[in-house]
PDB file of C-alpha atoms and ligand atoms in Angstrom:
ATOM      1  CA  MET A 257     107.043 117.428 118.537  1.00 68.00           C
ATOM      2  CA  THR A 258     107.936 113.552 118.273  1.00 89.00           C
ATOM      3  CA  ARG A 259     105.401 111.204 116.251  1.00 93.00           C
ATOM      4  CA  GLY A 260     103.610 109.305 118.830  1.00 96.00           C
ATOM      5  CA  ARG A 261     103.655 105.316 118.919  1.00 97.00           C
ATOM      6  CA  PHE A 262     101.024 102.830 116.934  1.00 98.00           C
ATOM      7  CA  ILE A 263     100.682  99.978 118.036  1.00 98.00           C
ATOM      8  CA  THR A 264      97.873  97.136 116.588  1.00 98.00           C
ATOM      9  CA  PHE A 265      96.292  94.096 118.226  1.00 98.00           C
ATOM     10  CA  GLU A 266      95.394  91.311 115.868  1.00 98.00           C
ATOM     11  CA  GLY A 267      94.391  87.738 115.800  1.00 97.00           C
ATOM     12  CA  GLY A 268      91.217  85.509 115.226  1.00 95.00           C
ATOM     13  CA  GLU A 269      88.269  85.455 116.769  1.00 93.00           C
ATOM     14  CA  GLY A 270      87.632  85.164 120.428  1.00 92.00           C
ATOM     15  CA  ALA A 271      91.125  85.869 121.756  1.00 94.00           C
ATOM     16  CA  GLY A 272      90.365  88.495 123.908  1.00 95.00           C
ATOM     17  CA  LYS A 273      92.133  91.404 122.354  1.00 96.00           C
ATOM     18  CA  SER A 274      89.647  93.851 123.238  1.00 95.00           C
ATOM     19  CA  THR A 275      90.084  93.359 126.737  1.00 96.00           C
ATOM     20  CA  GLN A 276      94.106  93.952 126.647  1.00 98.00           C
ATOM     21  CA  VAL A 277      93.956  96.985 124.811  1.00 98.00           C
ATOM     22  CA  ARG A 278      91.833  98.519 127.819  1.00 98.00           C
ATOM     23  CA  ARG A 279      95.029  97.051 130.299  1.00 98.00           C
ATOM     24  CA  LEU A 280      97.290  98.131 127.927  1.00 98.00           C
ATOM     25  CA  VAL A 281      95.666 101.635 127.520  1.00 98.00           C
ATOM     26  CA  ALA A 282      95.447 102.210 131.243  1.00 98.00           C
ATOM     27  CA  ARG A 283      99.008 100.870 131.778  1.00 98.00           C
ATOM     28  CA  LEU A 284     100.537 103.659 129.270  1.00 98.00           C
ATOM     29  CA  GLN A 285      98.068 106.498 130.569  1.00 98.00           C
ATOM     30  CA  ALA A 286      99.365 105.729 134.118  1.00 97.00           C
ATOM     31  CA  GLU A 287     102.736 106.487 132.507  1.00 96.00           C
ATOM     32  CA  GLY A 288     101.767 109.780 131.703  1.00 96.00           C
ATOM     33  CA  LEU A 289     101.256 109.224 127.874  1.00 97.00           C
ATOM     34  CA  GLU A 290      98.595 110.595 125.807  1.00 98.00           C
ATOM     35  CA  VAL A 291      96.863 107.806 124.179  1.00 98.00           C
ATOM     36  CA  VAL A 292      93.714 107.332 121.918  1.00 98.00           C
ATOM     37  CA  ALA A 293      92.374 103.759 122.107  1.00 98.00           C
ATOM     38  CA  THR A 294      90.382 102.841 119.083  1.00 98.00           C
ATOM     39  CA  ARG A 295      89.140  99.928 116.399  1.00 98.00           C
ATOM     40  CA  GLU A 296      89.154  98.819 113.094  1.00 98.00           C
ATOM     41  CA  PRO A 297      86.588  98.311 111.214  1.00 98.00           C
ATOM     42  CA  GLY A 298      85.755 101.523 112.744  1.00 98.00           C
ATOM     43  CA  GLY A 299      87.025 104.188 114.770  1.00 98.00           C
ATOM     44  CA  SER A 300      85.913 107.314 112.850  1.00 98.00           C
ATOM     45  CA  PRO A 301      82.167 107.937 112.291  1.00 98.00           C
ATOM     46  CA  GLY A 302      82.093 107.305 108.366  1.00 98.00           C
ATOM     47  CA  ALA A 303      84.218 104.040 109.271  1.00 98.00           C
ATOM     48  CA  GLU A 304      81.903 103.049 112.215  1.00 98.00           C
ATOM     49  CA  ALA A 305      78.959 103.235 109.697  1.00 98.00           C
ATOM     50  CA  ILE A 306      80.936 101.367 107.509  1.00 98.00           C
ATOM     51  CA  ARG A 307      81.631  98.605 110.184  1.00 97.00           C
ATOM     52  CA  ASN A 308      77.712  97.959 110.395  1.00 96.00           C
ATOM     53  CA  LEU A 309      77.575  97.196 107.044  1.00 95.00           C
ATOM     54  CA  VAL A 310      80.177  94.946 106.811  1.00 96.00           C
ATOM     55  CA  LEU A 311      80.185  92.598 110.134  1.00 95.00           C
ATOM     56  CA  THR A 312      76.552  92.033 109.851  1.00 94.00           C
ATOM     57  CA  GLY A 313      74.351  89.540 107.744  1.00 92.00           C
ATOM     58  CA  SER A 314      75.353  86.456 106.326  1.00 91.00           C
ATOM     59  CA  ALA A 315      78.392  85.004 106.224  1.00 88.00           C
ATOM     60  CA  ASP A 316      78.100  85.228 102.342  1.00 91.00           C
ATOM     61  CA  ARG A 317      76.581  88.759 102.307  1.00 94.00           C
ATOM     62  CA  TRP A 318      80.131  90.344 100.826  1.00 96.00           C
ATOM     63  CA  SER A 319      82.354  88.445  98.846  1.00 97.00           C
ATOM     64  CA  PRO A 320      85.910  88.698 100.043  1.00 97.00           C
ATOM     65  CA  MET A 321      86.967  91.447  97.251  1.00 98.00           C
ATOM     66  CA  THR A 322      84.203  93.524  98.032  1.00 98.00           C
ATOM     67  CA  GLU A 323      85.028  93.220 101.672  1.00 97.00           C
ATOM     68  CA  THR A 324      88.290  94.422 100.954  1.00 98.00           C
ATOM     69  CA  LEU A 325      87.500  97.822  99.535  1.00 98.00           C
ATOM     70  CA  LEU A 326      85.168  98.230 102.118  1.00 98.00           C
ATOM     71  CA  MET A 327      87.909  97.829 104.349  1.00 98.00           C
ATOM     72  CA  TYR A 328      89.966  99.955 103.102  1.00 98.00           C
ATOM     73  CA  ALA A 329      87.365 102.712 102.517  1.00 98.00           C
ATOM     74  CA  ALA A 330      86.838 102.823 106.303  1.00 98.00           C
ATOM     75  CA  ARG A 331      90.576 102.325 106.829  1.00 98.00           C
ATOM     76  CA  ARG A 332      91.617 105.519 105.275  1.00 98.00           C
ATOM     77  CA  ASP A 333      88.618 107.452 106.720  1.00 98.00           C
ATOM     78  CA  HIS A 334      90.162 106.308 110.215  1.00 98.00           C
ATOM     79  CA  ILE A 335      93.411 107.382 109.645  1.00 98.00           C
ATOM     80  CA  GLU A 336      93.011 110.856 107.930  1.00 98.00           C
ATOM     81  CA  ARG A 337      90.395 111.632 110.948  1.00 98.00           C
ATOM     82  CA  THR A 338      91.910 109.528 114.239  1.00 98.00           C
ATOM     83  CA  ILE A 339      95.210 108.089 113.422  1.00 98.00           C
ATOM     84  CA  ALA A 340      97.519 110.513 111.691  1.00 98.00           C
ATOM     85  CA  PRO A 341      96.220 113.510 113.767  1.00 98.00           C
ATOM     86  CA  ALA A 342      96.414 111.739 116.579  1.00 98.00           C
ATOM     87  CA  LEU A 343      99.756 110.756 115.776  1.00 97.00           C
ATOM     88  CA  GLU A 344     101.346 113.442 114.890  1.00 97.00           C
ATOM     89  CA  ARG A 345     100.503 115.554 118.319  1.00 97.00           C
ATOM     90  CA  GLY A 346     102.470 113.054 119.867  1.00 96.00           C
ATOM     91  CA  ALA A 347      99.877 110.641 121.561  1.00 98.00           C
ATOM     92  CA  TRP A 348     100.137 106.756 121.399  1.00 98.00           C
ATOM     93  CA  VAL A 349      97.761 105.357 119.065  1.00 98.00           C
ATOM     94  CA  VAL A 350      96.134 101.662 120.271  1.00 98.00           C
ATOM     95  CA  CYS A 351      94.571  99.827 117.434  1.00 98.00           C
ATOM     96  CA  ASP A 352      92.154  96.726 118.534  1.00 98.00           C
ATOM     97  CA  ARG A 353      93.049  95.063 114.544  1.00 98.00           C
ATOM     98  CA  PHE A 354      94.525  96.889 111.568  1.00 98.00           C
ATOM     99  CA  ALA A 355      95.807  96.193 107.953  1.00 98.00           C
ATOM    100  CA  ASP A 356      97.114  92.750 108.880  1.00 98.00           C
ATOM    101  CA  SER A 357      93.525  91.746 109.523  1.00 98.00           C
ATOM    102  CA  THR A 358      92.481  92.523 105.587  1.00 98.00           C
ATOM    103  CA  ARG A 359      96.203  90.283 104.774  1.00 98.00           C
ATOM    104  CA  ALA A 360      94.464  87.355 107.075  1.00 98.00           C
ATOM    105  CA  TYR A 361      90.954  87.305 106.701  1.00 97.00           C
ATOM    106  CA  GLN A 362      90.159  88.845 102.978  1.00 98.00           C
ATOM    107  CA  GLY A 363      93.761  87.644 101.740  1.00 98.00           C
ATOM    108  CA  GLY A 364      95.037  84.119 103.698  1.00 97.00           C
ATOM    109  CA  ALA A 365      91.790  83.033 104.410  1.00 97.00           C
ATOM    110  CA  GLY A 366      89.297  84.936 102.031  1.00 96.00           C
ATOM    111  CA  GLY A 367      91.745  84.070  98.576  1.00 97.00           C
ATOM    112  CA  VAL A 368      91.740  87.779  97.641  1.00 98.00           C
ATOM    113  CA  ASP A 369      95.188  88.281  95.563  1.00 98.00           C
ATOM    114  CA  PRO A 370      97.997  89.249  97.986  1.00 97.00           C
ATOM    115  CA  ALA A 371      99.220  91.588  95.557  1.00 98.00           C
ATOM    116  CA  LEU A 372      96.039  94.057  95.448  1.00 98.00           C
ATOM    117  CA  ILE A 373      96.319  94.168  99.303  1.00 98.00           C
ATOM    118  CA  SER A 374     100.112  94.958  99.075  1.00 98.00           C
ATOM    119  CA  ALA A 375      98.726  97.565  96.587  1.00 98.00           C
ATOM    120  CA  LEU A 376      96.264  99.329  98.694  1.00 98.00           C
ATOM    121  CA  GLU A 377      98.451  99.013 101.390  1.00 98.00           C
ATOM    122  CA  ALA A 378     101.253 101.220  99.706  1.00 97.00           C
ATOM    123  CA  GLN A 379      98.613 103.167  98.207  1.00 97.00           C
ATOM    124  CA  VAL A 380      96.234 104.114 101.334  1.00 97.00           C
ATOM    125  CA  LEU A 381      98.377 103.746 104.583  1.00 97.00           C
ATOM    126  CA  ASP A 382     100.651 106.820 104.003  1.00 88.00           C
ATOM    127  CA  ALA A 383     102.365 107.199 107.554  1.00 85.00           C
ATOM    128  CA  ALA A 384     100.137 104.775 109.215  1.00 96.00           C
ATOM    129  CA  ARG A 385     102.346 102.067 109.904  1.00 97.00           C
ATOM    130  CA  PRO A 386     102.368  99.948 113.018  1.00 98.00           C
ATOM    131  CA  ASP A 387     105.764 100.332 114.977  1.00 98.00           C
ATOM    132  CA  LEU A 388     104.652  97.350 117.065  1.00 98.00           C
ATOM    133  CA  THR A 389     101.681  94.656 116.198  1.00 98.00           C
ATOM    134  CA  LEU A 390     100.657  92.012 119.240  1.00 98.00           C
ATOM    135  CA  ILE A 391      99.642  89.072 117.333  1.00 98.00           C
ATOM    136  CA  PHE A 392      97.095  86.947 119.517  1.00 98.00           C
ATOM    137  CA  ASP A 393      97.416  83.463 119.066  1.00 98.00           C
ATOM    138  CA  LEU A 394      95.272  80.652 120.174  1.00 97.00           C
ATOM    139  CA  PRO A 395      93.370  77.479 118.893  1.00 97.00           C
ATOM    140  CA  VAL A 396      91.120  78.081 116.343  1.00 95.00           C
ATOM    141  CA  GLU A 397      88.287  75.626 118.660  1.00 95.00           C
ATOM    142  CA  VAL A 398      89.046  77.658 121.850  1.00 95.00           C
ATOM    143  CA  GLY A 399      88.644  81.125 119.930  1.00 94.00           C
ATOM    144  CA  LEU A 400      85.355  80.293 118.435  1.00 94.00           C
ATOM    145  CA  ALA A 401      84.052  78.826 121.562  1.00 93.00           C
ATOM    146  CA  ARG A 402      84.849  81.685 123.472  1.00 93.00           C
ATOM    147  CA  ALA A 403      83.514  84.116 120.825  1.00 91.00           C
ATOM    148  CA  ALA A 404      80.157  82.493 120.730  1.00 90.00           C
ATOM    149  CA  ALA A 405      79.884  82.833 123.961  1.00 90.00           C
ATOM    150  CA  HIS A 406      80.325  86.395 124.031  1.00 83.00           C
ATOM    151  CA  ALA A 407      77.883  86.830 121.078  1.00 82.00           C
ATOM    152  CA  ASP A 408      75.061  84.859 123.539  1.00 82.00           C
ATOM    153  CA  ALA A 409      76.234  86.973 126.757  1.00 81.00           C
ATOM    154  CA  SER A 410      75.816  90.659 124.942  1.00 77.00           C
ATOM    155  CA  GLY A 411      73.240  89.567 121.681  1.00 75.00           C
ATOM    156  CA  HIS A 412      76.082  91.378 119.466  1.00 74.00           C
ATOM    157  CA  ALA A 413      74.769  90.732 115.684  1.00 77.00           C
ATOM    158  CA  GLU A 414      78.503  91.351 114.732  1.00 82.00           C
ATOM    159  CA  THR A 415      78.728  87.702 113.737  1.00 82.00           C
ATOM    160  CA  ARG A 416      79.794  87.425 109.910  1.00 89.00           C
ATOM    161  CA  PHE A 417      82.904  86.070 110.184  1.00 87.00           C
ATOM    162  CA  GLU A 418      82.749  83.993 113.273  1.00 85.00           C
ATOM    163  CA  SER A 419      79.938  81.992 111.001  1.00 85.00           C
ATOM    164  CA  LYS A 420      82.320  81.479 108.329  1.00 88.00           C
ATOM    165  CA  GLY A 421      83.506  77.665 109.660  1.00 88.00           C
ATOM    166  CA  SER A 422      86.516  76.022 110.979  1.00 92.00           C
ATOM    167  CA  ALA A 423      88.414  75.680 107.649  1.00 94.00           C
ATOM    168  CA  PHE A 424      88.197  79.302 107.318  1.00 95.00           C
ATOM    169  CA  HIS A 425      89.308  80.209 110.988  1.00 95.00           C
ATOM    170  CA  GLU A 426      92.571  77.586 110.757  1.00 96.00           C
ATOM    171  CA  ARG A 427      93.440  79.405 107.434  1.00 97.00           C
ATOM    172  CA  LEU A 428      93.054  82.409 108.991  1.00 97.00           C
ATOM    173  CA  ARG A 429      95.578  81.309 111.859  1.00 98.00           C
ATOM    174  CA  ALA A 430      98.166  80.238 109.664  1.00 98.00           C
ATOM    175  CA  ALA A 431      97.944  83.757 107.699  1.00 98.00           C
ATOM    176  CA  PHE A 432      98.508  85.890 111.174  1.00 98.00           C
ATOM    177  CA  ALA A 433     101.475  82.915 111.913  1.00 98.00           C
ATOM    178  CA  GLN A 434     102.986  83.837 108.628  1.00 98.00           C
ATOM    179  CA  ILE A 435     102.901  87.876 108.878  1.00 98.00           C
ATOM    180  CA  ALA A 436     104.515  87.262 112.392  1.00 98.00           C
ATOM    181  CA  ALA A 437     107.334  85.133 110.774  1.00 98.00           C
ATOM    182  CA  ALA A 438     107.512  87.303 107.834  1.00 98.00           C
ATOM    183  CA  GLU A 439     108.129  90.544 109.939  1.00 98.00           C
ATOM    184  CA  PRO A 440     109.757  89.725 113.603  1.00 98.00           C
ATOM    185  CA  GLY A 441     110.863  93.551 114.196  1.00 97.00           C
ATOM    186  CA  ARG A 442     107.384  94.883 113.947  1.00 98.00           C
ATOM    187  CA  CYS A 443     105.148  91.786 115.256  1.00 98.00           C
ATOM    188  CA  ALA A 444     105.475  90.199 118.530  1.00 98.00           C
ATOM    189  CA  VAL A 445     103.082  86.768 119.014  1.00 98.00           C
ATOM    190  CA  ILE A 446     101.204  86.474 122.091  1.00 98.00           C
ATOM    191  CA  ASP A 447     100.276  83.292 123.416  1.00 98.00           C
ATOM    192  CA  ALA A 448      96.237  83.981 123.565  1.00 97.00           C
ATOM    193  CA  ALA A 449      95.275  80.948 125.243  1.00 96.00           C
ATOM    194  CA  GLN A 450      96.757  82.198 128.812  1.00 96.00           C
ATOM    195  CA  THR A 451      94.884  83.747 131.545  1.00 97.00           C
ATOM    196  CA  ILE A 452      94.092  87.371 131.277  1.00 97.00           C
ATOM    197  CA  GLU A 453      96.551  88.635 133.862  1.00 98.00           C
ATOM    198  CA  GLU A 454      99.410  86.295 132.134  1.00 98.00           C
ATOM    199  CA  VAL A 455      98.522  87.557 128.752  1.00 98.00           C
ATOM    200  CA  GLU A 456      98.385  91.352 130.048  1.00 98.00           C
ATOM    201  CA  ALA A 457     101.759  90.846 131.290  1.00 98.00           C
ATOM    202  CA  ALA A 458     103.322  89.768 127.882  1.00 98.00           C
ATOM    203  CA  VAL A 459     102.524  92.130 126.448  1.00 98.00           C
ATOM    204  CA  TRP A 460     103.136  94.830 128.784  1.00 98.00           C
ATOM    205  CA  GLY A 461     106.338  93.050 128.501  1.00 98.00           C
ATOM    206  CA  ALA A 462     106.541  92.861 124.358  1.00 98.00           C
ATOM    207  CA  VAL A 463     105.619  97.047 124.722  1.00 98.00           C
ATOM    208  CA  GLN A 464     108.450  97.741 127.059  1.00 97.00           C
ATOM    209  CA  ALA A 465     111.611  95.448 124.987  1.00 97.00           C
ATOM    210  CA  ARG A 466     110.322  97.539 121.721  1.00 96.00           C
ATOM    211  CA  LEU A 467     109.608 100.612 122.203  1.00 96.00           C
ATOM    212  CA  PRO A 468     111.218 103.020 124.530  1.00 89.00           C
ATOM    213  CA  LEU A 469     108.323 104.824 126.720  1.00 88.00           C
ATOM    214  CA  HIS A 470     109.812 108.081 127.125  1.00 82.00           C
ATOM    215  CA  VAL A 471     111.621 110.144 124.866  1.00 72.00           C
TER     216      VAL A 471
HETATM  217  P1  TMP B1124      86.012  92.249 116.040  1.00 56.11           P
HETATM  218  O1  TMP B1124      85.736  93.837 116.818  1.00 56.11           O
HETATM  219  O2  TMP B1124      85.435  91.315 116.889  1.00 56.11           O
HETATM  220  O3  TMP B1124      87.391  91.925 116.261  1.00 56.11           O
HETATM  221  O4  TMP B1124      85.113  92.520 114.814  1.00 56.11           O
HETATM  222  C1  TMP B1124      86.211  92.713 113.960  1.00 56.11           C
HETATM  223  C2  TMP B1124      85.422  91.792 112.715  1.00 56.11           C
HETATM  224  O5  TMP B1124      85.857  92.142 111.780  1.00 56.11           O
HETATM  225  C3  TMP B1124      86.520  90.317 112.540  1.00 56.11           C
HETATM  226  O6  TMP B1124      85.821  89.098 112.596  1.00 56.11           O
HETATM  227  C4  TMP B1124      87.587  90.380 111.944  1.00 56.11           C
HETATM  228  C5  TMP B1124      86.874  91.357 110.736  1.00 56.11           C
HETATM  229  N1  TMP B1124      87.896  92.265 110.353  1.00 56.11           N
HETATM  230  C6  TMP B1124      88.229  91.621 108.653  1.00 56.11           C
HETATM  231  O7  TMP B1124      87.340  90.504 107.755  1.00 56.11           O
HETATM  232  N2  TMP B1124      89.090  92.601 107.965  1.00 56.11           N
HETATM  233  C7  TMP B1124      89.768  93.506 108.362  1.00 56.11           C
HETATM  234  O8  TMP B1124      90.480  94.609 107.458  1.00 56.11           O
HETATM  235  C8  TMP B1124      89.225  94.011 109.422  1.00 56.11           C
HETATM  236  C9  TMP B1124      89.633  95.383 110.066  1.00 56.11           C
HETATM  237  C10 TMP B1124      88.277  93.432 110.178  1.00 56.11           C
END
């Protein structure tokens, strides 16, 4: 059985990743592939419980170091229970955020030592390394305005990171750009300021260019 492929979506707030995850999943399913759509933090019952802890409450509820450890506890459970079994049976896994979010949010923007984050990646990820990462990029003020509109419309309480201020979000954008520049073989930058249809076409173009759909 050939291992499945692992695609991750990354980027700042309000980039429209969730919509695009759904659209990519539909396209891959139309190709006859088994696809598992998942997200982080979360993606398994234990990790969803940690999500609720880490995304709600005041911006300073957890320090960046504590966030890193919580994210990695959630990630390990998600890998063990959802991602690794799916890849092993040949399914494609499409995940809304993954390890690059810890590098960017807690590392680049939050100030946690990159050496600690690299050590956690080395010990915790095992074979769950993305084959392709789509990094959604857009100006900070556009993303935060979109995220605020979405929070108002849905009444959702997961606003800890959105409320961290624009300097934090500028560091975050720079951190994602740095990841993309350092690993061009794995990462494709998507201009998320385009229309939903244009972004969808850019995502599909990147997937087709980099991953053979049928082997
Ligand atoms: P989202 O589902 O709206 O993308 O929200 C997830 C939030 O969690 C987002 O603000 C980014 C944050 N996050 C981290 O700070 N570190 C991580 O490792 C992950 C996976 C998410």
